Protein backbone atom coordinates (compact mmCIF):
# COMPACT_ATOMS: atom_id res chain seq x y z
CA UNK A 1 0.00 0.00 0.00
CA UNK A 2 1.40 3.41 -1.03
CA UNK A 3 1.72 6.54 1.02
CA UNK A 4 -1.04 9.09 0.48
CA UNK A 5 0.21 12.37 -0.95
CA UNK A 6 0.27 15.41 1.30
CA UNK A 7 -2.57 17.93 0.87
CA UNK A 8 -0.21 20.19 -1.11
CA UNK A 9 0.76 17.32 -3.41
CA UNK A 10 -2.91 16.44 -3.85
CA UNK A 11 -3.38 19.87 -5.46
CA UNK A 12 -0.34 19.36 -7.70
CA UNK A 13 -1.52 18.28 -11.16
CA UNK A 14 1.51 16.01 -11.50
CA UNK A 15 -0.05 13.77 -8.83
CA UNK A 16 -3.65 13.97 -10.08
CA UNK A 17 -5.42 11.30 -12.11
CA UNK A 18 -7.12 12.16 -15.40
CA UNK A 19 -10.46 12.14 -13.57
CA UNK A 20 -9.16 14.52 -10.89
CA UNK A 21 -7.67 16.83 -13.53
CA UNK A 22 -10.99 16.93 -15.43
CA UNK A 23 -12.94 17.71 -12.25
CA UNK A 24 -10.48 20.37 -11.07
CA UNK A 25 -10.53 22.12 -14.46
CA UNK A 26 -14.28 22.02 -14.85
CA UNK A 27 -14.96 23.07 -11.24
CA UNK A 28 -13.25 26.36 -12.13
CA UNK A 29 -15.50 26.81 -15.16
CA UNK A 30 -18.62 25.76 -13.21
CA UNK A 31 -18.12 28.30 -10.44
CA UNK A 32 -17.86 30.96 -13.17
CA UNK A 33 -21.18 30.02 -14.78
CA UNK A 34 -19.93 28.03 -17.77
CA UNK A 35 -22.68 26.49 -19.92
CA UNK A 36 -21.71 22.82 -20.20
CA UNK A 37 -22.57 21.20 -23.52
CA UNK A 38 -21.51 17.63 -22.86
CA UNK A 39 -23.64 15.04 -21.09
CA UNK A 40 -20.82 14.42 -18.62
CA UNK A 41 -20.40 18.12 -17.83
CA UNK A 42 -24.13 18.61 -17.30
CA UNK A 43 -24.41 15.45 -15.19
CA UNK A 44 -21.62 16.56 -12.86
CA UNK A 45 -22.06 20.35 -12.78
CA UNK A 46 -25.62 20.97 -13.98
CA UNK A 47 -27.01 22.74 -16.99
CA UNK A 48 -27.39 26.15 -15.38
CA UNK A 49 -25.33 29.02 -16.72
CA UNK A 50 -24.89 32.47 -15.24
CA UNK A 51 -22.70 35.52 -15.71
CA UNK A 52 -19.77 35.64 -16.35
CA UNK A 53 -20.58 32.50 -18.44
CA UNK A 54 -17.24 30.83 -17.95
CA UNK A 55 -15.03 33.90 -18.26
CA UNK A 56 -11.98 33.31 -16.05
CA UNK A 57 -9.75 35.63 -14.07
CA UNK A 58 -5.99 35.67 -14.63
CA UNK A 59 -5.09 33.11 -11.95
CA UNK A 60 -7.99 30.87 -13.01
CA UNK A 61 -6.81 30.95 -16.64
CA UNK A 62 -3.32 30.00 -15.48
CA UNK A 63 -4.64 27.12 -13.40
CA UNK A 64 -6.84 25.83 -16.25
CA UNK A 65 -3.87 26.03 -18.64
CA UNK A 66 -1.74 24.09 -16.15
CA UNK A 67 -4.42 21.42 -15.70
CA UNK A 68 -4.90 21.09 -19.46
CA UNK A 69 -1.15 20.74 -19.99
CA UNK A 70 -1.08 17.86 -17.50
CA UNK A 71 -4.15 16.27 -19.13
CA UNK A 72 -2.28 16.29 -22.46
CA UNK A 73 0.95 15.08 -20.86
CA UNK A 74 -0.87 12.17 -19.23
CA UNK A 75 -2.84 11.34 -22.38
CA UNK A 76 -6.23 12.05 -20.81
PDB file of C-alpha atoms in Angstrom:
ATOM      1  CA  UNK A   1       0.000   0.000   0.000  1.00  0.00           C
ATOM      2  CA  UNK A   2       1.402   3.412  -1.034  1.00  0.00           C
ATOM      3  CA  UNK A   3       1.716   6.540   1.022  1.00  0.00           C
ATOM      4  CA  UNK A   4      -1.036   9.087   0.481  1.00  0.00           C
ATOM      5  CA  UNK A   5       0.208  12.374  -0.952  1.00  0.00           C
ATOM      6  CA  UNK A   6       0.271  15.411   1.303  1.00  0.00           C
ATOM      7  CA  UNK A   7      -2.571  17.928   0.874  1.00  0.00           C
ATOM      8  CA  UNK A   8      -0.214  20.188  -1.106  1.00  0.00           C
ATOM      9  CA  UNK A   9       0.763  17.321  -3.409  1.00  0.00           C
ATOM     10  CA  UNK A  10      -2.914  16.437  -3.846  1.00  0.00           C
ATOM     11  CA  UNK A  11      -3.376  19.867  -5.463  1.00  0.00           C
ATOM     12  CA  UNK A  12      -0.337  19.361  -7.701  1.00  0.00           C
ATOM     13  CA  UNK A  13      -1.522  18.278 -11.162  1.00  0.00           C
ATOM     14  CA  UNK A  14       1.510  16.011 -11.497  1.00  0.00           C
ATOM     15  CA  UNK A  15      -0.048  13.770  -8.827  1.00  0.00           C
ATOM     16  CA  UNK A  16      -3.647  13.973 -10.076  1.00  0.00           C
ATOM     17  CA  UNK A  17      -5.422  11.296 -12.112  1.00  0.00           C
ATOM     18  CA  UNK A  18      -7.123  12.158 -15.398  1.00  0.00           C
ATOM     19  CA  UNK A  19     -10.460  12.140 -13.574  1.00  0.00           C
ATOM     20  CA  UNK A  20      -9.160  14.519 -10.893  1.00  0.00           C
ATOM     21  CA  UNK A  21      -7.669  16.827 -13.531  1.00  0.00           C
ATOM     22  CA  UNK A  22     -10.987  16.929 -15.430  1.00  0.00           C
ATOM     23  CA  UNK A  23     -12.944  17.711 -12.249  1.00  0.00           C
ATOM     24  CA  UNK A  24     -10.483  20.369 -11.071  1.00  0.00           C
ATOM     25  CA  UNK A  25     -10.527  22.124 -14.456  1.00  0.00           C
ATOM     26  CA  UNK A  26     -14.280  22.015 -14.851  1.00  0.00           C
ATOM     27  CA  UNK A  27     -14.962  23.075 -11.241  1.00  0.00           C
ATOM     28  CA  UNK A  28     -13.248  26.359 -12.133  1.00  0.00           C
ATOM     29  CA  UNK A  29     -15.497  26.810 -15.158  1.00  0.00           C
ATOM     30  CA  UNK A  30     -18.623  25.765 -13.214  1.00  0.00           C
ATOM     31  CA  UNK A  31     -18.117  28.296 -10.438  1.00  0.00           C
ATOM     32  CA  UNK A  32     -17.861  30.957 -13.170  1.00  0.00           C
ATOM     33  CA  UNK A  33     -21.182  30.022 -14.775  1.00  0.00           C
ATOM     34  CA  UNK A  34     -19.926  28.033 -17.773  1.00  0.00           C
ATOM     35  CA  UNK A  35     -22.680  26.489 -19.916  1.00  0.00           C
ATOM     36  CA  UNK A  36     -21.713  22.825 -20.198  1.00  0.00           C
ATOM     37  CA  UNK A  37     -22.570  21.201 -23.522  1.00  0.00           C
ATOM     38  CA  UNK A  38     -21.511  17.625 -22.856  1.00  0.00           C
ATOM     39  CA  UNK A  39     -23.644  15.038 -21.087  1.00  0.00           C
ATOM     40  CA  UNK A  40     -20.822  14.422 -18.618  1.00  0.00           C
ATOM     41  CA  UNK A  41     -20.398  18.124 -17.830  1.00  0.00           C
ATOM     42  CA  UNK A  42     -24.131  18.610 -17.299  1.00  0.00           C
ATOM     43  CA  UNK A  43     -24.414  15.452 -15.190  1.00  0.00           C
ATOM     44  CA  UNK A  44     -21.624  16.563 -12.855  1.00  0.00           C
ATOM     45  CA  UNK A  45     -22.059  20.354 -12.781  1.00  0.00           C
ATOM     46  CA  UNK A  46     -25.622  20.967 -13.975  1.00  0.00           C
ATOM     47  CA  UNK A  47     -27.009  22.742 -16.992  1.00  0.00           C
ATOM     48  CA  UNK A  48     -27.388  26.147 -15.377  1.00  0.00           C
ATOM     49  CA  UNK A  49     -25.329  29.023 -16.718  1.00  0.00           C
ATOM     50  CA  UNK A  50     -24.894  32.465 -15.236  1.00  0.00           C
ATOM     51  CA  UNK A  51     -22.698  35.518 -15.713  1.00  0.00           C
ATOM     52  CA  UNK A  52     -19.772  35.643 -16.352  1.00  0.00           C
ATOM     53  CA  UNK A  53     -20.582  32.505 -18.441  1.00  0.00           C
ATOM     54  CA  UNK A  54     -17.236  30.827 -17.950  1.00  0.00           C
ATOM     55  CA  UNK A  55     -15.026  33.904 -18.256  1.00  0.00           C
ATOM     56  CA  UNK A  56     -11.984  33.314 -16.054  1.00  0.00           C
ATOM     57  CA  UNK A  57      -9.747  35.628 -14.067  1.00  0.00           C
ATOM     58  CA  UNK A  58      -5.988  35.673 -14.629  1.00  0.00           C
ATOM     59  CA  UNK A  59      -5.091  33.107 -11.950  1.00  0.00           C
ATOM     60  CA  UNK A  60      -7.986  30.874 -13.011  1.00  0.00           C
ATOM     61  CA  UNK A  61      -6.806  30.949 -16.643  1.00  0.00           C
ATOM     62  CA  UNK A  62      -3.323  30.004 -15.478  1.00  0.00           C
ATOM     63  CA  UNK A  63      -4.639  27.118 -13.402  1.00  0.00           C
ATOM     64  CA  UNK A  64      -6.840  25.830 -16.251  1.00  0.00           C
ATOM     65  CA  UNK A  65      -3.874  26.025 -18.645  1.00  0.00           C
ATOM     66  CA  UNK A  66      -1.740  24.094 -16.153  1.00  0.00           C
ATOM     67  CA  UNK A  67      -4.416  21.421 -15.696  1.00  0.00           C
ATOM     68  CA  UNK A  68      -4.899  21.085 -19.464  1.00  0.00           C
ATOM     69  CA  UNK A  69      -1.152  20.736 -19.991  1.00  0.00           C
ATOM     70  CA  UNK A  70      -1.085  17.861 -17.503  1.00  0.00           C
ATOM     71  CA  UNK A  71      -4.146  16.273 -19.133  1.00  0.00           C
ATOM     72  CA  UNK A  72      -2.284  16.291 -22.458  1.00  0.00           C
ATOM     73  CA  UNK A  73       0.952  15.075 -20.858  1.00  0.00           C
ATOM     74  CA  UNK A  74      -0.868  12.166 -19.231  1.00  0.00           C
ATOM     75  CA  UNK A  75      -2.839  11.343 -22.375  1.00  0.00           C
ATOM     76  CA  UNK A  76      -6.230  12.046 -20.814  1.00  0.00           C
TER      77      UNK A  76
END
